[in-house]
PDB file of C-alpha atoms and ligand atoms in Angstrom:
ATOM      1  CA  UNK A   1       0.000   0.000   0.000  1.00 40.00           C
ATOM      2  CA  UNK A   2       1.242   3.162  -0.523  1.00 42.00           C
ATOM      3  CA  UNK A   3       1.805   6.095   2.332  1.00 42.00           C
ATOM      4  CA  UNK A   4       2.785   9.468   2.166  1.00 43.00           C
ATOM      5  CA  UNK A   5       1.197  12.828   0.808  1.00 49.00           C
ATOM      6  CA  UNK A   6      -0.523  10.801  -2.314  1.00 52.00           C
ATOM      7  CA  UNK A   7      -2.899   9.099   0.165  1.00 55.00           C
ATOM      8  CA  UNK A   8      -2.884  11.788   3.099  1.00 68.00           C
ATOM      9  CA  UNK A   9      -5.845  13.123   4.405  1.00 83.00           C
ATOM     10  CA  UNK A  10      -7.115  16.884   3.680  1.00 90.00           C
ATOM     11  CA  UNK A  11      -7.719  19.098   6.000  1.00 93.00           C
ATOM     12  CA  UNK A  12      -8.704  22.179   4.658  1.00 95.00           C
ATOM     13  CA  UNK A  13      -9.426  23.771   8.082  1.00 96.00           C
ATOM     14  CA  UNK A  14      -6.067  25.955   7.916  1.00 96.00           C
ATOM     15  CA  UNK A  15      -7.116  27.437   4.893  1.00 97.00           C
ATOM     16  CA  UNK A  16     -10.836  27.752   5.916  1.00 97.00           C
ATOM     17  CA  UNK A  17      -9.572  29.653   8.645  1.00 98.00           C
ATOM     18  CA  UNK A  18      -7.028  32.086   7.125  1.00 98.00           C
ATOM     19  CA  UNK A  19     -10.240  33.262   4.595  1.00 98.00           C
ATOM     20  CA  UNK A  20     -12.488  33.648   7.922  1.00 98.00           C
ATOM     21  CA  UNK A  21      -9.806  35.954   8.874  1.00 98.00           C
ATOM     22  CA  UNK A  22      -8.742  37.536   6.344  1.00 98.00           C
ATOM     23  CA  UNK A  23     -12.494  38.150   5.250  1.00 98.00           C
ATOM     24  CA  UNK A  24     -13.272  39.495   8.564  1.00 98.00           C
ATOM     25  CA  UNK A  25     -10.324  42.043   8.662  1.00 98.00           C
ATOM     26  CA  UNK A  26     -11.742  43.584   5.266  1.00 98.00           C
ATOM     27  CA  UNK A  27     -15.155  44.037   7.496  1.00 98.00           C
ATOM     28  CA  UNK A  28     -16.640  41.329   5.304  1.00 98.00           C
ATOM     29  CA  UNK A  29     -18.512  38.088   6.222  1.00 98.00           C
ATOM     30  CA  UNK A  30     -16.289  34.909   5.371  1.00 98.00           C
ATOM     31  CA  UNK A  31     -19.607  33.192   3.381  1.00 98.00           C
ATOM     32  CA  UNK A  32     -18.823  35.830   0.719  1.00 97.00           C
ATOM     33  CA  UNK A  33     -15.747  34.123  -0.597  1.00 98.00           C
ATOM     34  CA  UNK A  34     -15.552  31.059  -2.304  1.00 98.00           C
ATOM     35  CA  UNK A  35     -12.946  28.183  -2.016  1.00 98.00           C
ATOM     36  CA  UNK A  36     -11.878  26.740  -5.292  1.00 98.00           C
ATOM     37  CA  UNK A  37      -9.858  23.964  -4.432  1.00 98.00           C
ATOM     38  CA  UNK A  38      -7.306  23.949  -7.675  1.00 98.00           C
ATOM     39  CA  UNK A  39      -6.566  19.820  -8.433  1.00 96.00           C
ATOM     40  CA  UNK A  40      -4.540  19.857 -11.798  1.00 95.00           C
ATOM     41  CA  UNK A  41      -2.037  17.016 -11.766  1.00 93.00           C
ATOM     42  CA  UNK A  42      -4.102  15.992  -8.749  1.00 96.00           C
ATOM     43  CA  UNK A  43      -5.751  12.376  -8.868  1.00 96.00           C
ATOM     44  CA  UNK A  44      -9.066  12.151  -8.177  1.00 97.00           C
ATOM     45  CA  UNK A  45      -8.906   9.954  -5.310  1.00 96.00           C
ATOM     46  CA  UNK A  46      -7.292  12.685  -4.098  1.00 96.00           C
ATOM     47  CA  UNK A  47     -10.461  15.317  -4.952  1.00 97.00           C
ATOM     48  CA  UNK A  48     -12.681  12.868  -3.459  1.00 97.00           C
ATOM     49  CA  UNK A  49     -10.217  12.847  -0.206  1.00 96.00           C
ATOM     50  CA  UNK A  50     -10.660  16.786  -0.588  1.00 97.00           C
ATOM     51  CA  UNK A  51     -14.480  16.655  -0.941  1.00 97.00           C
ATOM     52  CA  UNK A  52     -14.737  14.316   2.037  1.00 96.00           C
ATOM     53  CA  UNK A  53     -13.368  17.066   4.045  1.00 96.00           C
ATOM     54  CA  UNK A  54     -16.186  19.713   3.008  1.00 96.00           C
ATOM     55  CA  UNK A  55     -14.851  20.894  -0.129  1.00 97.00           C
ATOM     56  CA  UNK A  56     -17.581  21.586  -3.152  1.00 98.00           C
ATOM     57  CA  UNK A  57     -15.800  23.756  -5.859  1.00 98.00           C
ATOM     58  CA  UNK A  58     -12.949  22.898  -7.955  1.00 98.00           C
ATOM     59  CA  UNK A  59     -10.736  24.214 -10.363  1.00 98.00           C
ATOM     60  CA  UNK A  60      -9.109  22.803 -13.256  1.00 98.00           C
ATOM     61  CA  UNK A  61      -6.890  23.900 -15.861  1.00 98.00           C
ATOM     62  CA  UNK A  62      -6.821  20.804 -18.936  1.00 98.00           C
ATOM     63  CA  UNK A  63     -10.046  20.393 -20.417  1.00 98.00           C
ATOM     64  CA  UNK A  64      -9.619  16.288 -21.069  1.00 97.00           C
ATOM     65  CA  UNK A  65      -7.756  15.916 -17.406  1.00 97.00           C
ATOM     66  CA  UNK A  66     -10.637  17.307 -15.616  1.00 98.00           C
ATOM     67  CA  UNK A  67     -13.422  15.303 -17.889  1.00 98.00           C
ATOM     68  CA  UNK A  68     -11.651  12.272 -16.400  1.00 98.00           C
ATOM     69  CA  UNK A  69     -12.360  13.437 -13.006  1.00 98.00           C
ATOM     70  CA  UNK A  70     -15.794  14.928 -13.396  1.00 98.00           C
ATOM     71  CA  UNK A  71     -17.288  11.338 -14.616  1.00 98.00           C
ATOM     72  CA  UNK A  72     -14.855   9.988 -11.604  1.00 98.00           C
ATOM     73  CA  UNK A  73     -16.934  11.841  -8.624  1.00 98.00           C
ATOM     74  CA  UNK A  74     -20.100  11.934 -10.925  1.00 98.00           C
ATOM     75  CA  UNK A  75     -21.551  10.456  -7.242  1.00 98.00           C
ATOM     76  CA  UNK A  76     -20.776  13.822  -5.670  1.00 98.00           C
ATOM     77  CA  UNK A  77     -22.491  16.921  -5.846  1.00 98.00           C
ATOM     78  CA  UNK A  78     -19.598  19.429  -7.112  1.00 98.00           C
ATOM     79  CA  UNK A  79     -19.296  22.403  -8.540  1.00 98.00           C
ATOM     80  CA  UNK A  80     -16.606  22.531 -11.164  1.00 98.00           C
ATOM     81  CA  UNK A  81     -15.069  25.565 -12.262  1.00 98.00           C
ATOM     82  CA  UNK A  82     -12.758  25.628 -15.500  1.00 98.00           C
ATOM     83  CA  UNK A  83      -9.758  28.459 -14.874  1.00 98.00           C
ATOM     84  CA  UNK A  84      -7.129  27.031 -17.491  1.00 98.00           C
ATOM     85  CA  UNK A  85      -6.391  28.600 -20.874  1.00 96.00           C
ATOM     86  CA  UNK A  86      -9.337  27.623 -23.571  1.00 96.00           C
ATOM     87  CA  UNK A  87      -8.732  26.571 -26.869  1.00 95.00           C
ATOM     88  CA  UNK A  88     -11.251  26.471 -29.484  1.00 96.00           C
ATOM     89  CA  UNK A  89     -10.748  22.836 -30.379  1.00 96.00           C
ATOM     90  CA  UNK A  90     -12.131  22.078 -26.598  1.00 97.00           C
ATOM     91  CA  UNK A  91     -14.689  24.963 -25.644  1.00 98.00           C
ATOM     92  CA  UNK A  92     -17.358  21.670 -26.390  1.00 98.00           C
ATOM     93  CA  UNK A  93     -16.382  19.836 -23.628  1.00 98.00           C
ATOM     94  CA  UNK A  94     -15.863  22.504 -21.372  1.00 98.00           C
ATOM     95  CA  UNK A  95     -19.384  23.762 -22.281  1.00 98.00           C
ATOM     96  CA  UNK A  96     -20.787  20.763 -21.334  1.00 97.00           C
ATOM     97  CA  UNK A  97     -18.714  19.587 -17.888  1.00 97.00           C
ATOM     98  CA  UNK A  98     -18.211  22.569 -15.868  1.00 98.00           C
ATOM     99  CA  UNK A  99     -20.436  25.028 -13.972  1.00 98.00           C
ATOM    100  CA  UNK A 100     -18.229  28.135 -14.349  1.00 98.00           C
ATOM    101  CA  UNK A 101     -15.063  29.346 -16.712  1.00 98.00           C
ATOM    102  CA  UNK A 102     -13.009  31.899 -15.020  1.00 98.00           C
ATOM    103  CA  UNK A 103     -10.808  32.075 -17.914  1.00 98.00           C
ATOM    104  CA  UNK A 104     -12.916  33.736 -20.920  1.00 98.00           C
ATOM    105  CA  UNK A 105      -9.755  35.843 -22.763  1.00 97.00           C
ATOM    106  CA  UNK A 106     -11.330  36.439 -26.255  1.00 97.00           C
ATOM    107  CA  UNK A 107     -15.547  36.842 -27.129  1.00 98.00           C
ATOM    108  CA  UNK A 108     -14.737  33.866 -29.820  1.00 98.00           C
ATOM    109  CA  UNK A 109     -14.080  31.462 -26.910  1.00 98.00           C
ATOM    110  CA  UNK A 110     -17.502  32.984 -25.595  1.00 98.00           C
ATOM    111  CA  UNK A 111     -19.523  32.635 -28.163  1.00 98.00           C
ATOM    112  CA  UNK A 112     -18.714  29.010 -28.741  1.00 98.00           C
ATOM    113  CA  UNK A 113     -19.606  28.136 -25.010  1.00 98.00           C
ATOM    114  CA  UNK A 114     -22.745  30.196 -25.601  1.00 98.00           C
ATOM    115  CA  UNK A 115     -23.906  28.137 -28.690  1.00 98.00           C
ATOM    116  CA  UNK A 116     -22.389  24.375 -27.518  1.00 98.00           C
ATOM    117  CA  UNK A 117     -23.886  24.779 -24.019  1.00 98.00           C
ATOM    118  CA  UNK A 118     -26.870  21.931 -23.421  1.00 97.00           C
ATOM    119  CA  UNK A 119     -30.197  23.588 -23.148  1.00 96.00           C
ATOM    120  CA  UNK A 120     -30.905  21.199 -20.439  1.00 96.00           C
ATOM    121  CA  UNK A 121     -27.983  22.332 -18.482  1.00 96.00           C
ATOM    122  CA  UNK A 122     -28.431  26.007 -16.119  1.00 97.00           C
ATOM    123  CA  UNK A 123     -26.437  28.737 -17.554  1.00 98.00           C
ATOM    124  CA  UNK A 124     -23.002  28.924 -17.544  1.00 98.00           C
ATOM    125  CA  UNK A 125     -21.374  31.073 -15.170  1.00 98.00           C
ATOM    126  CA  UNK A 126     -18.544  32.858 -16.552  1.00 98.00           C
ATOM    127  CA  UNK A 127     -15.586  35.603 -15.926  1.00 98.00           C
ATOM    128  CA  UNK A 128     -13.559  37.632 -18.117  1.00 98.00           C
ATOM    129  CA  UNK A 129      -9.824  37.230 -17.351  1.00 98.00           C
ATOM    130  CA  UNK A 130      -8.146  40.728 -17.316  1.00 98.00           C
ATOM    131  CA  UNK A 131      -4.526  41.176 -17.799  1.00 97.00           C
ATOM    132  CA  UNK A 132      -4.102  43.597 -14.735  1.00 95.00           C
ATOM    133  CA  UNK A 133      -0.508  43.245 -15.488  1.00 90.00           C
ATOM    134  CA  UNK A 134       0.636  42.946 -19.060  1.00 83.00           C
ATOM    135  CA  UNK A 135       2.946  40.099 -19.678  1.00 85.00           C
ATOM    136  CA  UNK A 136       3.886  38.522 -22.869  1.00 82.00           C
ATOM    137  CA  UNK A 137       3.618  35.214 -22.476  1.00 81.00           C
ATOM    138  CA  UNK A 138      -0.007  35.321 -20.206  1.00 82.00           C
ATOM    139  CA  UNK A 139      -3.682  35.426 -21.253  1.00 89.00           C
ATOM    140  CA  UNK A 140      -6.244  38.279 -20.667  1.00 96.00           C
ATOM    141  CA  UNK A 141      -7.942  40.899 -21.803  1.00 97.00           C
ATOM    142  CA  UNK A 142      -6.346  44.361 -21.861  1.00 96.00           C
ATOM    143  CA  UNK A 143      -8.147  46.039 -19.606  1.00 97.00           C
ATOM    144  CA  UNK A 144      -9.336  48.987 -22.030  1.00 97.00           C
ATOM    145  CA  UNK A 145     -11.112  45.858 -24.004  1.00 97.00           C
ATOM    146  CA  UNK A 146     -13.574  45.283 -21.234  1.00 98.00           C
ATOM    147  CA  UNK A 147     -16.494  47.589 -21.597  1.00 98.00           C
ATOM    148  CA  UNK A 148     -16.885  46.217 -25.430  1.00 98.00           C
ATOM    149  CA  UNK A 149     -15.988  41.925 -24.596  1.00 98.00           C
ATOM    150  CA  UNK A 150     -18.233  42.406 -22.151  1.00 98.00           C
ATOM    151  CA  UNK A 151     -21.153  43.969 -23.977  1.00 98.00           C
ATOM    152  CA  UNK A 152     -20.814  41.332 -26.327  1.00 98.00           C
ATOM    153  CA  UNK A 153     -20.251  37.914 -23.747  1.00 98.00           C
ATOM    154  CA  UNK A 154     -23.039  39.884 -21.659  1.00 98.00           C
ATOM    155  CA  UNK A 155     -25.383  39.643 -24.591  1.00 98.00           C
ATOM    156  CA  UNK A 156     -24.781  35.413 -25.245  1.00 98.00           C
ATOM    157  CA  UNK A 157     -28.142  33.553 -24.596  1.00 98.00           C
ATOM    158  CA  UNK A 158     -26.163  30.733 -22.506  1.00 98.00           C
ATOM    159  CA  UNK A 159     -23.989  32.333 -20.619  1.00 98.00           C
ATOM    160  CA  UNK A 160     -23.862  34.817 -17.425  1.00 98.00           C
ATOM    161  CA  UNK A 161     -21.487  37.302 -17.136  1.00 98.00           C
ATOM    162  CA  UNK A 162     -20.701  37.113 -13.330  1.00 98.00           C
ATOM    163  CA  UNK A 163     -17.647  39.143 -12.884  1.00 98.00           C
ATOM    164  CA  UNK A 164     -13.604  39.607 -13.743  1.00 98.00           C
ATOM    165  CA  UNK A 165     -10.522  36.885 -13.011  1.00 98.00           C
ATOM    166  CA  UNK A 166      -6.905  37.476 -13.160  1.00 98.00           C
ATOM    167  CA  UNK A 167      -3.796  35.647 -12.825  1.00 96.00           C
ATOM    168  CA  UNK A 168      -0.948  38.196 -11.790  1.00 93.00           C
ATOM    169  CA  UNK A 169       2.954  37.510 -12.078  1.00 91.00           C
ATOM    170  CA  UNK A 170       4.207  36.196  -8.680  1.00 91.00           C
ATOM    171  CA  UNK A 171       4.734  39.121  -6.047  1.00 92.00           C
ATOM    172  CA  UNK A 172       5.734  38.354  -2.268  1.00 94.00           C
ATOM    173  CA  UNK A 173       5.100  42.128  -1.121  1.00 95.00           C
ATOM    174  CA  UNK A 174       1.679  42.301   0.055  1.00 94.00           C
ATOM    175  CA  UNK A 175       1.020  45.893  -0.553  1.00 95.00           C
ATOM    176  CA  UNK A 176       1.808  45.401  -3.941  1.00 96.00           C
ATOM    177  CA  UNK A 177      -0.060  41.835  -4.685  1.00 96.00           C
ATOM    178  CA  UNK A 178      -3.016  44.097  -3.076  1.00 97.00           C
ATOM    179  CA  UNK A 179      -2.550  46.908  -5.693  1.00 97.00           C
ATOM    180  CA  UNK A 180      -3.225  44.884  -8.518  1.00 97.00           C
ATOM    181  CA  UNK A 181      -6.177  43.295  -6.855  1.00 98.00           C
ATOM    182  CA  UNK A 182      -7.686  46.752  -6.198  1.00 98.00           C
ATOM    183  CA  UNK A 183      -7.125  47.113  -9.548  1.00 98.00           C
ATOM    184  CA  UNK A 184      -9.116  44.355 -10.314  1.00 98.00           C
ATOM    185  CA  UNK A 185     -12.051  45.327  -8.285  1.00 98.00           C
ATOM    186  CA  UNK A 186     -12.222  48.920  -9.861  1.00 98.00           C
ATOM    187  CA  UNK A 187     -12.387  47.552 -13.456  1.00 98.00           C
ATOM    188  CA  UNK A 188     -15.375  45.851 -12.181  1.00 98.00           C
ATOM    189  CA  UNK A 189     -16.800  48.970 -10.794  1.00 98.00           C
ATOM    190  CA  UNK A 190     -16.217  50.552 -13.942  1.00 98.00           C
ATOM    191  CA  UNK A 191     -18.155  48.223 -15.642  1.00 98.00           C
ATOM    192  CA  UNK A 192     -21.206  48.558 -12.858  1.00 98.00           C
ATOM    193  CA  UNK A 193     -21.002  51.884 -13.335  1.00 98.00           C
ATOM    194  CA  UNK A 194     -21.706  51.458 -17.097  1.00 97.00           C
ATOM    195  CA  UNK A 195     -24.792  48.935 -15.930  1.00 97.00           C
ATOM    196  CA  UNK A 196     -23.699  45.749 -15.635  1.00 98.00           C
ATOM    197  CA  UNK A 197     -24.166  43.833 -12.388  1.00 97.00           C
ATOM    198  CA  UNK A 198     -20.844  41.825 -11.773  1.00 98.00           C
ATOM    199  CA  UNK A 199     -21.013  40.455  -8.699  1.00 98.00           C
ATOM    200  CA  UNK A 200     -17.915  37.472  -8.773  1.00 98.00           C
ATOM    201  CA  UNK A 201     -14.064  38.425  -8.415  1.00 98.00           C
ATOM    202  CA  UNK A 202     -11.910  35.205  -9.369  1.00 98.00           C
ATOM    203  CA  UNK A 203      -8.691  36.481  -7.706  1.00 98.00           C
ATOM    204  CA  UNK A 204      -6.068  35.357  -4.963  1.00 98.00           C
ATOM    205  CA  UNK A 205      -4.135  31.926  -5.134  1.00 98.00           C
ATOM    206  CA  UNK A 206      -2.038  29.815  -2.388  1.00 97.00           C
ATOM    207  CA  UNK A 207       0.323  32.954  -1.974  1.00 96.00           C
ATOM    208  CA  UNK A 208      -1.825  36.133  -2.097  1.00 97.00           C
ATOM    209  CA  UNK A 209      -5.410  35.416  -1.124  1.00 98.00           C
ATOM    210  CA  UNK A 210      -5.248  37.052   1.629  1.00 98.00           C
ATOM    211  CA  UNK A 211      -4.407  40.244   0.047  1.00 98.00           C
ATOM    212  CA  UNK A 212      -7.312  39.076  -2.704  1.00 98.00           C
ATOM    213  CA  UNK A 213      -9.555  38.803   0.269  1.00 98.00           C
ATOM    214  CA  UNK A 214      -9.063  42.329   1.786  1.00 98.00           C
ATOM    215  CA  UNK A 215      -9.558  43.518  -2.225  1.00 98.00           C
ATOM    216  CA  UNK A 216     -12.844  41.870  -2.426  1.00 98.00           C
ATOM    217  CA  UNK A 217     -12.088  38.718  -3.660  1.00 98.00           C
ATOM    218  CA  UNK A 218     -15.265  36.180  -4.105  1.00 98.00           C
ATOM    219  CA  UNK A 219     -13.328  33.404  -5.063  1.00 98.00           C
ATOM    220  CA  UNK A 220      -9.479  32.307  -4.310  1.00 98.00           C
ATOM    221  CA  UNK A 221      -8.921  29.598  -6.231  1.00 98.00           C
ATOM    222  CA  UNK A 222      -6.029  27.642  -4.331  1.00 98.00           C
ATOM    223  CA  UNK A 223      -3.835  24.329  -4.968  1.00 97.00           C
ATOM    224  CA  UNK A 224      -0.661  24.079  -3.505  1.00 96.00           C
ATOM    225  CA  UNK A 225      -1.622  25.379  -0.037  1.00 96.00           C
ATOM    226  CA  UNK A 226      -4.451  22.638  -0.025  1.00 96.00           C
ATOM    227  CA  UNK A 227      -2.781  19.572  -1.519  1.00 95.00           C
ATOM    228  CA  UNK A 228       1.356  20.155  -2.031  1.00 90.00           C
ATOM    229  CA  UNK A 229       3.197  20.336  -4.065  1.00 86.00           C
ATOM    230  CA  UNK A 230       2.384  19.454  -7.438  1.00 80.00           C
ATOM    231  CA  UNK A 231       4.257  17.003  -9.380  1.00 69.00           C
TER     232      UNK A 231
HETATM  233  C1  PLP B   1      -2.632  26.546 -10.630  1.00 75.01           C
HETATM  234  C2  PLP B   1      -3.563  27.699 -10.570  1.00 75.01           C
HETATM  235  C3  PLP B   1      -4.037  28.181  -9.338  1.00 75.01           C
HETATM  236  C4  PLP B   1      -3.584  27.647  -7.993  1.00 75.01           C
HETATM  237  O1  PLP B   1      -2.258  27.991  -7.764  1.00 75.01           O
HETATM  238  P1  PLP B   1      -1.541  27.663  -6.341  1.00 75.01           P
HETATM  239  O2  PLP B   1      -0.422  28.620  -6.306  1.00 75.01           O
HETATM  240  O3  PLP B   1      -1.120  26.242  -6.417  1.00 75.01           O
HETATM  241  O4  PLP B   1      -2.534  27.900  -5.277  1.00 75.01           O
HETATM  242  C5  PLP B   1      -4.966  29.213  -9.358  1.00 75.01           C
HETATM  243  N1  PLP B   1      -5.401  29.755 -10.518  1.00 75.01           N
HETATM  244  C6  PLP B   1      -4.972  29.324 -11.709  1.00 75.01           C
HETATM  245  C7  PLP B   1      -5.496  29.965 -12.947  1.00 75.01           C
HETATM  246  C8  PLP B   1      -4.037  28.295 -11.784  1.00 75.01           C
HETATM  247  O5  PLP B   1      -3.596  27.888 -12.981  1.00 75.01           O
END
């Protein structure tokens, strides 16, 4: 049999209770944010171990990885939340397995989940992913894109436009990893203020949700801190 982290239990109470914190330092009640337990390269014994411990949403980031999963804890009743980049090749099965996508970067991507999504399926909940930060090599819309992709993924019969996502470069300063969250939050002010109603902010991972948290953050969306390192 085999022993060690791969078969560990999870215990997400550590976690659970640096959000309850953190949530209640901003002056905000800890229900408002979201867990997104993040299980790419994870087994899904693994998932199951972390769903046994009270865990409901998770992320994942390859479109034929996760469908593995999803039909592997089809017994459970989980929300699954796609956050990885999104080809066009593979916006049918993501369409059809997950609940949310965080990770909406172009209205093309959009407009195919709108039109493969199952009418006998809810709508599905989606984010625009902003890059808060400009970097080469990462997704996201610029954030002077927004008011028009959103206009136009707003407008898609089978989706809902919940709110914004982003994925910033690695920053151990706190004060800074909170600047670009704030940043985050006013872009979806800005777009409030122009009449949408955005109510989700996808932001804060195993090393800055707590900063995410004090910006607002609905939903951290953390791996490493939950299940170690990954392989
Ligand atoms: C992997 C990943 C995470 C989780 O990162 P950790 O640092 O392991 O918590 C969150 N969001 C996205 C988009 C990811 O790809």
């Amino acid at each position: 049999m085999l022993i060690g982290p791969q078969n560990s239990e999870i215990d997400p109470r550590g976690i659970l209770d640096r959000i309850a914190r953190a949530a209640r330092r901003a002056g905000r009640d800890p229900a408002e944010v979201t867990l997104i337990a993040v299980g790419k390269t994870q087994p899904a014994e693994r998932l199951r171990a972390a769903a046994a411990a009270g865990i409901t949403d998770f992320g994942e980031n390859y479109p034929q990885e996760a469908a593995t999963k999803i039909d592997l804890l089809a017994d459970l009743p989980l929300c699954w939340h796609f956050i990885g980049r999104l080809q066009s090749n593979k916006t049918r099965l993501v369409a059809n397995r997950f609940d949310w996508v965080h990770s909406i970067d172009r209205v093309e991507i959009a407009r195919r989940l709108s039109d493969q999504r199952s009418p006998h399926r809810p709508t599905l909940e989606v984010c625009l992913q902003v890059a808060v930060v400009p970097e080469p090599s990462k997704a996201g819309l610029e954030p002077e894109a927004l008011p028009e992709a959103a206009a136009a993924v707003a407008a898609l019969p089978r989706l809902r436009l919940r709110g914004l996502m982003c994925l910033p470069p690695f920053e151990r300063e706190p004060a800074r990893q909170r600047a670009v969250f704030a940043r985050l939050r006013e872009l979806r002010e800005e777009l409030n203020a122009r009449g949408f109603a955005l109510d989700a902010l996808s932001m804060g991972m195993s090393a800055d949700f707590e900063a995410a948290i004090a910006e607002g953050a609905t939903h951290v969306r953390i791996g490493t801190a939950l299940f170690g390192d990954r392989r």
